[in-house]
Amino acid sequence: MQKSTYNPIGIFDSGIGGLTVVREIRKSLPDVSIIYFGDTARVPYGTKSKDTIIRFAQEDINFLLQHKVSVIVSACFSVSSNALPSIEDDIEVPIIGMIKPGVKAIEGKSYSSIGVIGTQATIESGAFEKELKTSVGDIPIHSMTCPLFVPLAEEGWLSGKVTELVAEKYLSPLVEKGIEALILGCTHYPLLTSIIKKVVGEDIDIIEPGKEVALIIKEFLSNDEMKTNGNGSLQIYLSDIPRGFAGISRNFLGHSVEEVHLVKNLKTG
Ligand code: DGL
């Protein structure tokens, strides 16, 4: 990965879910300056076709490049799995997706079977399987789409009977297959970690790729001026300000957001 010295870091997602990744990065790098773009007007990406996800991702990335970001994090798993493989080489700054970090997090562990959950776009892309095969070899991988987890997380239904029943329905088949680790392959799922743990049991390791992304960014910045140049600012740009945004974002980010910029035209910023 080539290094550059501009500030700040650009992070984008189909909506506000990527704030879970922002949260992890700020935990380990509180001084870093971040520009976040959430395409809230066009979310969800997870049910869209590959071509549309690629087109949206290119527009999101161009928006961040207009803000002179030094490195881009594609916090959206649907983008990371469907769009990045075909567009990452043409982007003028380094870009970090969620698939490779998710797999990196389990390197060196000798799991005999792994579970992956995500949106329809992410699971159907087979991106995790492909990356896992390359890095950990031919072990059984069991995948599941968990579409209801996204609205449950956004509603703040992070515990309780309904969410537990939904989690059981999605995750029991994976537990029955004998998975030893479960990769949370969607921006929203870290909010549901405790209920997921309750359902799958303590013996299955829960892997949150966002934590690994924070480590990668830390390493990336370690010899770079950006680390000291940053002032810990977080500027949030959204293509729509969703109803109830304040409450939802608090759940994802861990604190309230003071200011949000509305982007009416991605091309002009
Ligand atoms: N951010 C998306 C992801 O991580 C989830 C929401 C959506 O479908 O756009 O795949």
PDB file of C-alpha atoms and ligand atoms in Angstrom:
ATOM      1  CA  MET A   1       0.000   0.000   0.000  1.00  0.00           C
ATOM      2  CA  GLN A   2       1.421   3.385  -0.995  1.00  0.00           C
ATOM      3  CA  LYS A   3       1.507   6.118   1.619  1.00  0.00           C
ATOM      4  CA  SER A   4       0.465   9.716   1.139  1.00  0.00           C
ATOM      5  CA  THR A   5       0.518  12.594   3.579  1.00  0.00           C
ATOM      6  CA  TYR A   6      -2.806  14.319   3.183  1.00  0.00           C
ATOM      7  CA  ASN A   7      -5.282  14.571   5.970  1.00  0.00           C
ATOM      8  CA  PRO A   8      -7.909  13.236   6.879  1.00  0.00           C
ATOM      9  CA  ILE A   9      -9.215   9.659   6.558  1.00  0.00           C
ATOM     10  CA  GLY A  10     -12.321   9.185   4.415  1.00  0.00           C
ATOM     11  CA  ILE A  11     -14.843   6.556   5.400  1.00  0.00           C
ATOM     12  CA  PHE A  12     -18.001   5.729   3.510  1.00  0.00           C
ATOM     13  CA  ASP A  13     -20.943   3.411   3.804  1.00  0.00           C
ATOM     14  CA  SER A  14     -24.363   2.899   2.255  1.00  0.00           C
ATOM     15  CA  GLY A  15     -25.798   4.678   5.309  1.00  0.00           C
ATOM     16  CA  ILE A  16     -25.056   5.195   8.957  1.00  0.00           C
ATOM     17  CA  GLY A  17     -23.940   1.612   9.736  1.00  0.00           C
ATOM     18  CA  GLY A  18     -20.337   2.501   8.930  1.00  0.00           C
ATOM     19  CA  LEU A  19     -20.286   4.593  12.093  1.00  0.00           C
ATOM     20  CA  THR A  20     -19.510   1.302  13.894  1.00  0.00           C
ATOM     21  CA  VAL A  21     -16.210   1.299  11.997  1.00  0.00           C
ATOM     22  CA  VAL A  22     -15.650   4.998  12.777  1.00  0.00           C
ATOM     23  CA  ARG A  23     -16.171   4.135  16.426  1.00  0.00           C
ATOM     24  CA  GLU A  24     -13.486   1.430  16.349  1.00  0.00           C
ATOM     25  CA  ILE A  25     -10.994   3.689  14.556  1.00  0.00           C
ATOM     26  CA  ARG A  26     -11.549   6.554  16.994  1.00  0.00           C
ATOM     27  CA  LYS A  27     -11.128   4.181  19.945  1.00  0.00           C
ATOM     28  CA  SER A  28      -7.593   3.354  18.886  1.00  0.00           C
ATOM     29  CA  LEU A  29      -6.752   6.653  17.150  1.00  0.00           C
ATOM     30  CA  PRO A  30      -8.596   9.444  18.973  1.00  0.00           C
ATOM     31  CA  ASP A  31      -6.620  12.219  17.234  1.00  0.00           C
ATOM     32  CA  VAL A  32      -7.268  11.167  13.706  1.00  0.00           C
ATOM     33  CA  SER A  33      -9.501  13.414  11.595  1.00  0.00           C
ATOM     34  CA  ILE A  34     -12.293  11.670   9.745  1.00  0.00           C
ATOM     35  CA  ILE A  35     -14.655  12.614   6.953  1.00  0.00           C
ATOM     36  CA  TYR A  36     -17.585  10.227   6.820  1.00  0.00           C
ATOM     37  CA  PHE A  37     -20.000   9.888   3.950  1.00  0.00           C
ATOM     38  CA  GLY A  38     -23.203   7.872   4.345  1.00  0.00           C
ATOM     39  CA  ASP A  39     -25.392   7.392   1.294  1.00  0.00           C
ATOM     40  CA  THR A  40     -28.572   7.471   3.351  1.00  0.00           C
ATOM     41  CA  ALA A  41     -30.695   8.541   0.375  1.00  0.00           C
ATOM     42  CA  ARG A  42     -29.931   5.300  -1.484  1.00  0.00           C
ATOM     43  CA  VAL A  43     -29.495   2.785   1.360  1.00  0.00           C
ATOM     44  CA  PRO A  44     -29.754  -0.247   1.383  1.00  0.00           C
ATOM     45  CA  TYR A  45     -27.007  -1.421  -0.940  1.00  0.00           C
ATOM     46  CA  GLY A  46     -27.247  -5.013   0.284  1.00  0.00           C
ATOM     47  CA  THR A  47     -30.243  -5.827  -1.907  1.00  0.00           C
ATOM     48  CA  LYS A  48     -28.978  -4.043  -5.042  1.00  0.00           C
ATOM     49  CA  SER A  49     -27.316  -5.508  -8.112  1.00  0.00           C
ATOM     50  CA  LYS A  50     -23.558  -5.633  -8.451  1.00  0.00           C
ATOM     51  CA  ASP A  51     -23.534  -3.005 -11.226  1.00  0.00           C
ATOM     52  CA  THR A  52     -25.516  -0.552  -9.138  1.00  0.00           C
ATOM     53  CA  ILE A  53     -23.315  -1.121  -6.081  1.00  0.00           C
ATOM     54  CA  ILE A  54     -20.244  -0.456  -8.240  1.00  0.00           C
ATOM     55  CA  ARG A  55     -21.733   2.769  -9.623  1.00  0.00           C
ATOM     56  CA  PHE A  56     -22.782   4.023  -6.183  1.00  0.00           C
ATOM     57  CA  ALA A  57     -19.385   3.107  -4.709  1.00  0.00           C
ATOM     58  CA  GLN A  58     -17.569   5.074  -7.429  1.00  0.00           C
ATOM     59  CA  GLU A  59     -19.699   8.134  -6.667  1.00  0.00           C
ATOM     60  CA  ASP A  60     -19.150   7.795  -2.913  1.00  0.00           C
ATOM     61  CA  ILE A  61     -15.402   7.467  -3.420  1.00  0.00           C
ATOM     62  CA  ASN A  62     -15.258  10.461  -5.769  1.00  0.00           C
ATOM     63  CA  PHE A  63     -17.076  12.509  -3.166  1.00  0.00           C
ATOM     64  CA  LEU A  64     -14.434  11.665  -0.552  1.00  0.00           C
ATOM     65  CA  LEU A  65     -11.613  12.360  -2.998  1.00  0.00           C
ATOM     66  CA  GLN A  66     -12.994  15.888  -3.465  1.00  0.00           C
ATOM     67  CA  HIS A  67     -12.276  16.321   0.248  1.00  0.00           C
ATOM     68  CA  LYS A  68      -8.625  15.399  -0.229  1.00  0.00           C
ATOM     69  CA  VAL A  69      -8.666  12.329   1.966  1.00  0.00           C
ATOM     70  CA  SER A  70      -5.420  10.409   2.343  1.00  0.00           C
ATOM     71  CA  VAL A  71      -6.853   6.940   2.634  1.00  0.00           C
ATOM     72  CA  ILE A  72     -10.372   5.595   2.169  1.00  0.00           C
ATOM     73  CA  VAL A  73     -12.149   2.963   4.210  1.00  0.00           C
ATOM     74  CA  SER A  74     -15.051   1.269   2.488  1.00  0.00           C
ATOM     75  CA  ALA A  75     -16.923   0.431   5.696  1.00  0.00           C
ATOM     76  CA  CYS A  76     -19.760  -1.125   3.718  1.00  0.00           C
ATOM     77  CA  PHE A  77     -19.360  -4.878   3.318  1.00  0.00           C
ATOM     78  CA  SER A  78     -21.716  -4.918   0.334  1.00  0.00           C
ATOM     79  CA  VAL A  79     -19.393  -2.472  -1.445  1.00  0.00           C
ATOM     80  CA  SER A  80     -16.220  -4.183  -0.233  1.00  0.00           C
ATOM     81  CA  SER A  81     -17.396  -7.525  -1.583  1.00  0.00           C
ATOM     82  CA  ASN A  82     -19.127  -6.469  -4.822  1.00  0.00           C
ATOM     83  CA  ALA A  83     -17.396  -3.313  -6.013  1.00  0.00           C
ATOM     84  CA  LEU A  84     -13.862  -3.049  -4.641  1.00  0.00           C
ATOM     85  CA  PRO A  85     -12.347  -5.972  -6.553  1.00  0.00           C
ATOM     86  CA  SER A  86     -13.134  -4.256  -9.867  1.00  0.00           C
ATOM     87  CA  ILE A  87     -12.472  -0.616  -8.940  1.00  0.00           C
ATOM     88  CA  GLU A  88      -9.797  -0.503  -6.227  1.00  0.00           C
ATOM     89  CA  ASP A  89      -6.840  -0.401  -8.617  1.00  0.00           C
ATOM     90  CA  ASP A  90      -8.099   2.794 -10.246  1.00  0.00           C
ATOM     91  CA  ILE A  91      -8.445   4.799  -7.038  1.00  0.00           C
ATOM     92  CA  GLU A  92      -5.705   7.343  -6.491  1.00  0.00           C
ATOM     93  CA  VAL A  93      -5.383   6.813  -2.720  1.00  0.00           C
ATOM     94  CA  PRO A  94      -5.089   3.575  -0.756  1.00  0.00           C
ATOM     95  CA  ILE A  95      -8.445   1.971  -0.035  1.00  0.00           C
ATOM     96  CA  ILE A  96      -9.225  -0.497   2.722  1.00  0.00           C
ATOM     97  CA  GLY A  97     -12.293  -2.709   2.461  1.00  0.00           C
ATOM     98  CA  MET A  98     -13.851  -4.969   5.093  1.00  0.00           C
ATOM     99  CA  ILE A  99     -13.316  -8.421   3.595  1.00  0.00           C
ATOM    100  CA  LYS A 100      -9.537  -8.748   3.854  1.00  0.00           C
ATOM    101  CA  PRO A 101      -9.423  -7.344   7.422  1.00  0.00           C
ATOM    102  CA  GLY A 102     -12.217  -9.747   8.410  1.00  0.00           C
ATOM    103  CA  VAL A 103     -10.135 -12.643   7.155  1.00  0.00           C
ATOM    104  CA  LYS A 104      -6.884 -11.242   8.571  1.00  0.00           C
ATOM    105  CA  ALA A 105      -8.511 -11.298  12.014  1.00  0.00           C
ATOM    106  CA  ILE A 106      -8.636 -15.090  11.942  1.00  0.00           C
ATOM    107  CA  GLU A 107      -5.260 -15.769  10.399  1.00  0.00           C
ATOM    108  CA  GLY A 108      -3.106 -17.880  12.664  1.00  0.00           C
ATOM    109  CA  LYS A 109      -6.107 -19.437  14.408  1.00  0.00           C
ATOM    110  CA  SER A 110      -6.762 -23.015  13.493  1.00  0.00           C
ATOM    111  CA  TYR A 111     -10.521 -23.066  13.179  1.00  0.00           C
ATOM    112  CA  SER A 112     -11.915 -26.164  11.533  1.00  0.00           C
ATOM    113  CA  SER A 113     -15.116 -24.463  10.371  1.00  0.00           C
ATOM    114  CA  ILE A 114     -16.137 -20.809  10.008  1.00  0.00           C
ATOM    115  CA  GLY A 115     -19.466 -19.003   9.748  1.00  0.00           C
ATOM    116  CA  VAL A 116     -20.020 -15.771   7.822  1.00  0.00           C
ATOM    117  CA  ILE A 117     -23.113 -13.590   8.027  1.00  0.00           C
ATOM    118  CA  GLY A 118     -23.949 -10.533   5.948  1.00  0.00           C
ATOM    119  CA  THR A 119     -26.332  -8.915   3.498  1.00  0.00           C
ATOM    120  CA  GLN A 120     -27.578 -10.746   0.438  1.00  0.00           C
ATOM    121  CA  ALA A 121     -25.089  -8.858  -1.766  1.00  0.00           C
ATOM    122  CA  THR A 122     -22.149  -9.759   0.457  1.00  0.00           C
ATOM    123  CA  ILE A 123     -23.018 -13.427   0.917  1.00  0.00           C
ATOM    124  CA  GLU A 124     -23.959 -14.025  -2.731  1.00  0.00           C
ATOM    125  CA  SER A 125     -20.680 -12.449  -3.894  1.00  0.00           C
ATOM    126  CA  GLY A 126     -18.743 -15.273  -2.223  1.00  0.00           C
ATOM    127  CA  ALA A 127     -16.036 -12.704  -1.384  1.00  0.00           C
ATOM    128  CA  PHE A 128     -15.375 -14.017   2.114  1.00  0.00           C
ATOM    129  CA  GLU A 129     -15.151 -17.623   0.879  1.00  0.00           C
ATOM    130  CA  LYS A 130     -12.669 -16.585  -1.792  1.00  0.00           C
ATOM    131  CA  GLU A 131     -10.498 -14.599   0.602  1.00  0.00           C
ATOM    132  CA  LEU A 132     -10.670 -17.279   3.296  1.00  0.00           C
ATOM    133  CA  LYS A 133      -9.640 -19.940   0.820  1.00  0.00           C
ATOM    134  CA  THR A 134      -6.603 -17.882  -0.188  1.00  0.00           C
ATOM    135  CA  SER A 135      -5.457 -17.131   3.322  1.00  0.00           C
ATOM    136  CA  VAL A 136      -6.530 -20.007   5.568  1.00  0.00           C
ATOM    137  CA  GLY A 137      -7.033 -22.794   3.032  1.00  0.00           C
ATOM    138  CA  ASP A 138      -9.821 -25.168   2.269  1.00  0.00           C
ATOM    139  CA  ILE A 139     -11.885 -25.328   5.430  1.00  0.00           C
ATOM    140  CA  PRO A 140     -15.684 -25.527   5.520  1.00  0.00           C
ATOM    141  CA  ILE A 141     -17.334 -22.106   5.443  1.00  0.00           C
ATOM    142  CA  HIS A 142     -21.026 -21.709   6.212  1.00  0.00           C
ATOM    143  CA  SER A 143     -22.738 -18.478   5.184  1.00  0.00           C
ATOM    144  CA  MET A 144     -26.086 -16.944   5.995  1.00  0.00           C
ATOM    145  CA  THR A 145     -27.846 -13.737   5.002  1.00  0.00           C
ATOM    146  CA  CYS A 146     -29.449 -12.005   7.970  1.00  0.00           C
ATOM    147  CA  PRO A 147     -31.558  -9.235   6.422  1.00  0.00           C
ATOM    148  CA  LEU A 148     -33.659  -8.523   9.514  1.00  0.00           C
ATOM    149  CA  PHE A 149     -30.596  -7.685  11.595  1.00  0.00           C
ATOM    150  CA  VAL A 150     -30.256  -4.334   9.784  1.00  0.00           C
ATOM    151  CA  PRO A 151     -33.688  -2.899  10.690  1.00  0.00           C
ATOM    152  CA  LEU A 152     -33.474  -4.403  14.187  1.00  0.00           C
ATOM    153  CA  ALA A 153     -30.173  -2.623  14.800  1.00  0.00           C
ATOM    154  CA  GLU A 154     -31.533   0.628  13.381  1.00  0.00           C
ATOM    155  CA  GLU A 155     -34.637   0.364  15.569  1.00  0.00           C
ATOM    156  CA  GLY A 156     -32.370  -0.088  18.567  1.00  0.00           C
ATOM    157  CA  TRP A 157     -33.828  -3.551  19.286  1.00  0.00           C
ATOM    158  CA  LEU A 158     -30.477  -4.779  20.484  1.00  0.00           C
ATOM    159  CA  SER A 159     -31.887  -7.235  23.018  1.00  0.00           C
ATOM    160  CA  GLY A 160     -35.215  -8.862  23.860  1.00  0.00           C
ATOM    161  CA  LYS A 161     -37.345 -11.778  22.717  1.00  0.00           C
ATOM    162  CA  VAL A 162     -38.015 -10.720  19.119  1.00  0.00           C
ATOM    163  CA  THR A 163     -34.362 -10.084  18.278  1.00  0.00           C
ATOM    164  CA  GLU A 164     -33.321 -13.270  20.057  1.00  0.00           C
ATOM    165  CA  LEU A 165     -35.826 -15.340  18.041  1.00  0.00           C
ATOM    166  CA  VAL A 166     -34.617 -13.787  14.785  1.00  0.00           C
ATOM    167  CA  ALA A 167     -31.005 -14.454  15.769  1.00  0.00           C
ATOM    168  CA  GLU A 168     -31.844 -18.066  16.628  1.00  0.00           C
ATOM    169  CA  LYS A 169     -33.545 -18.586  13.284  1.00  0.00           C
ATOM    170  CA  TYR A 170     -30.509 -17.260  11.363  1.00  0.00           C
ATOM    171  CA  LEU A 171     -27.726 -18.629  13.500  1.00  0.00           C
ATOM    172  CA  SER A 172     -28.872 -22.053  14.724  1.00  0.00           C
ATOM    173  CA  PRO A 173     -28.160 -23.707  11.349  1.00  0.00           C
ATOM    174  CA  LEU A 174     -24.584 -22.382  11.522  1.00  0.00           C
ATOM    175  CA  VAL A 175     -24.135 -23.571  15.107  1.00  0.00           C
ATOM    176  CA  GLU A 176     -25.447 -27.006  14.081  1.00  0.00           C
ATOM    177  CA  LYS A 177     -22.807 -27.140  11.355  1.00  0.00           C
ATOM    178  CA  GLY A 178     -20.167 -26.844  14.070  1.00  0.00           C
ATOM    179  CA  ILE A 179     -18.681 -23.418  13.272  1.00  0.00           C
ATOM    180  CA  GLU A 180     -15.938 -22.303  15.647  1.00  0.00           C
ATOM    181  CA  ALA A 181     -15.850 -18.645  14.635  1.00  0.00           C
ATOM    182  CA  LEU A 182     -18.465 -16.291  13.225  1.00  0.00           C
ATOM    183  CA  ILE A 183     -17.500 -13.298  11.065  1.00  0.00           C
ATOM    184  CA  LEU A 184     -19.919 -10.383  11.421  1.00  0.00           C
ATOM    185  CA  GLY A 185     -19.924  -9.332   7.756  1.00  0.00           C
ATOM    186  CA  CYS A 186     -22.134  -6.258   7.930  1.00  0.00           C
ATOM    187  CA  THR A 187     -21.750  -2.778   9.406  1.00  0.00           C
ATOM    188  CA  HIS A 188     -24.821  -3.156  11.607  1.00  0.00           C
ATOM    189  CA  TYR A 189     -24.092  -6.476  13.271  1.00  0.00           C
ATOM    190  CA  PRO A 190     -21.617  -5.313  15.954  1.00  0.00           C
ATOM    191  CA  LEU A 191     -24.600  -3.658  17.660  1.00  0.00           C
ATOM    192  CA  LEU A 192     -26.085  -7.110  18.077  1.00  0.00           C
ATOM    193  CA  THR A 193     -22.923  -8.778  19.366  1.00  0.00           C
ATOM    194  CA  SER A 194     -24.257  -9.565  22.831  1.00  0.00           C
ATOM    195  CA  ILE A 195     -27.439 -11.202  21.559  1.00  0.00           C
ATOM    196  CA  ILE A 196     -25.449 -13.080  18.905  1.00  0.00           C
ATOM    197  CA  LYS A 197     -23.090 -14.344  21.628  1.00  0.00           C
ATOM    198  CA  LYS A 198     -26.060 -15.388  23.733  1.00  0.00           C
ATOM    199  CA  VAL A 199     -27.508 -17.379  20.844  1.00  0.00           C
ATOM    200  CA  VAL A 200     -24.348 -19.051  19.534  1.00  0.00           C
ATOM    201  CA  GLY A 201     -22.756 -19.620  22.950  1.00  0.00           C
ATOM    202  CA  GLU A 202     -19.421 -18.626  24.428  1.00  0.00           C
ATOM    203  CA  ASP A 203     -17.413 -21.279  22.552  1.00  0.00           C
ATOM    204  CA  ILE A 204     -17.818 -19.619  19.156  1.00  0.00           C
ATOM    205  CA  ASP A 205     -15.478 -16.662  18.579  1.00  0.00           C
ATOM    206  CA  ILE A 206     -17.178 -13.557  17.239  1.00  0.00           C
ATOM    207  CA  ILE A 207     -15.073 -11.689  14.683  1.00  0.00           C
ATOM    208  CA  GLU A 208     -15.702  -7.980  14.111  1.00  0.00           C
ATOM    209  CA  PRO A 209     -13.718  -6.846  11.041  1.00  0.00           C
ATOM    210  CA  GLY A 210     -14.030  -3.177  12.104  1.00  0.00           C
ATOM    211  CA  LYS A 211     -11.616  -3.847  14.969  1.00  0.00           C
ATOM    212  CA  GLU A 212      -9.044  -5.202  12.521  1.00  0.00           C
ATOM    213  CA  VAL A 213      -9.541  -2.175  10.231  1.00  0.00           C
ATOM    214  CA  ALA A 214      -8.687   0.069  13.199  1.00  0.00           C
ATOM    215  CA  LEU A 215      -5.411  -1.861  13.662  1.00  0.00           C
ATOM    216  CA  ILE A 216      -4.597  -1.614   9.958  1.00  0.00           C
ATOM    217  CA  ILE A 217      -5.194   2.152   9.940  1.00  0.00           C
ATOM    218  CA  LYS A 218      -3.051   2.509  13.056  1.00  0.00           C
ATOM    219  CA  GLU A 219      -0.220   0.665  11.384  1.00  0.00           C
ATOM    220  CA  PHE A 220      -0.715   2.649   8.198  1.00  0.00           C
ATOM    221  CA  LEU A 221      -0.455   5.949  10.049  1.00  0.00           C
ATOM    222  CA  SER A 222       2.337   4.944  12.393  1.00  0.00           C
ATOM    223  CA  ASN A 223       5.107   6.450  10.289  1.00  0.00           C
ATOM    224  CA  ASP A 224       2.993   9.155   8.821  1.00  0.00           C
ATOM    225  CA  GLU A 225       2.481  12.855   9.603  1.00  0.00           C
ATOM    226  CA  MET A 226      -1.276  12.370   9.651  1.00  0.00           C
ATOM    227  CA  LYS A 227      -1.194  10.897  13.105  1.00  0.00           C
ATOM    228  CA  THR A 228       0.051  14.138  14.617  1.00  0.00           C
ATOM    229  CA  ASN A 229      -1.742  16.444  12.190  1.00  0.00           C
ATOM    230  CA  GLY A 230      -5.207  15.188  13.094  1.00  0.00           C
ATOM    231  CA  ASN A 231      -7.380  16.972  15.640  1.00  0.00           C
ATOM    232  CA  GLY A 232      -9.879  14.176  16.259  1.00  0.00           C
ATOM    233  CA  SER A 233     -12.581  15.898  14.211  1.00  0.00           C
ATOM    234  CA  LEU A 234     -15.425  13.908  12.704  1.00  0.00           C
ATOM    235  CA  GLN A 235     -17.292  15.519   9.835  1.00  0.00           C
ATOM    236  CA  ILE A 236     -20.388  13.630   8.777  1.00  0.00           C
ATOM    237  CA  TYR A 237     -21.876  14.038   5.303  1.00  0.00           C
ATOM    238  CA  LEU A 238     -25.122  12.291   4.382  1.00  0.00           C
ATOM    239  CA  SER A 239     -27.136  12.218   1.166  1.00  0.00           C
ATOM    240  CA  ASP A 240     -30.299  12.412   3.285  1.00  0.00           C
ATOM    241  CA  ILE A 241     -30.865  13.171   6.945  1.00  0.00           C
ATOM    242  CA  PRO A 242     -33.052  10.253   7.986  1.00  0.00           C
ATOM    243  CA  ARG A 243     -35.869  10.687  10.475  1.00  0.00           C
ATOM    244  CA  GLY A 244     -34.660   9.741  13.927  1.00  0.00           C
ATOM    245  CA  PHE A 245     -31.040  10.146  12.849  1.00  0.00           C
ATOM    246  CA  ALA A 246     -29.903  11.508  16.236  1.00  0.00           C
ATOM    247  CA  GLY A 247     -31.039   8.407  18.140  1.00  0.00           C
ATOM    248  CA  ILE A 248     -29.862   5.915  15.540  1.00  0.00           C
ATOM    249  CA  SER A 249     -26.428   7.470  15.183  1.00  0.00           C
ATOM    250  CA  ARG A 250     -25.962   7.521  18.962  1.00  0.00           C
ATOM    251  CA  ASN A 251     -26.388   3.741  19.009  1.00  0.00           C
ATOM    252  CA  PHE A 252     -23.888   3.245  16.203  1.00  0.00           C
ATOM    253  CA  LEU A 253     -21.280   5.781  17.239  1.00  0.00           C
ATOM    254  CA  GLY A 254     -21.620   5.667  21.011  1.00  0.00           C
ATOM    255  CA  HIS A 255     -22.316   9.399  21.362  1.00  0.00           C
ATOM    256  CA  SER A 256     -24.536  12.009  19.764  1.00  0.00           C
ATOM    257  CA  VAL A 257     -23.586  13.760  16.589  1.00  0.00           C
ATOM    258  CA  GLU A 258     -23.606  17.542  16.767  1.00  0.00           C
ATOM    259  CA  GLU A 259     -23.465  18.521  13.147  1.00  0.00           C
ATOM    260  CA  VAL A 260     -24.338  16.773   9.893  1.00  0.00           C
ATOM    261  CA  HIS A 261     -23.823  18.124   6.382  1.00  0.00           C
ATOM    262  CA  LEU A 262     -26.430  17.313   3.783  1.00  0.00           C
ATOM    263  CA  VAL A 263     -25.027  16.430   0.369  1.00  0.00           C
ATOM    264  CA  LYS A 264     -27.560  17.237  -2.340  1.00  0.00           C
ATOM    265  CA  ASN A 265     -25.264  16.522  -5.247  1.00  0.00           C
ATOM    266  CA  LEU A 266     -22.470  13.993  -4.886  1.00  0.00           C
ATOM    267  CA  LYS A 267     -20.659  15.340  -7.944  1.00  0.00           C
ATOM    268  CA  THR A 268     -20.276  18.882  -6.650  1.00  0.00           C
ATOM    269  CA  GLY A 269     -19.903  17.943  -2.974  1.00  0.00           C
TER     270      GLY A 269
HETATM  271  N1  DGL B   1     -23.771  -1.192   5.127  1.00  0.00           N
HETATM  272  C1  DGL B   1     -24.327  -2.394   4.567  1.00  0.00           C
HETATM  273  C2  DGL B   1     -23.270  -3.510   4.638  1.00  0.00           C
HETATM  274  O1  DGL B   1     -22.403  -3.514   5.478  1.00  0.00           O
HETATM  275  C3  DGL B   1     -25.598  -2.821   5.269  1.00  0.00           C
HETATM  276  C4  DGL B   1     -26.800  -1.979   4.909  1.00  0.00           C
HETATM  277  C5  DGL B   1     -27.132  -2.019   3.413  1.00  0.00           C
HETATM  278  O2  DGL B   1     -27.680  -3.041   2.942  1.00  0.00           O
HETATM  279  O3  DGL B   1     -26.829  -1.078   2.735  1.00  0.00           O
HETATM  280  O4  DGL B   1     -23.289  -4.407   3.829  1.00  0.00           O
END
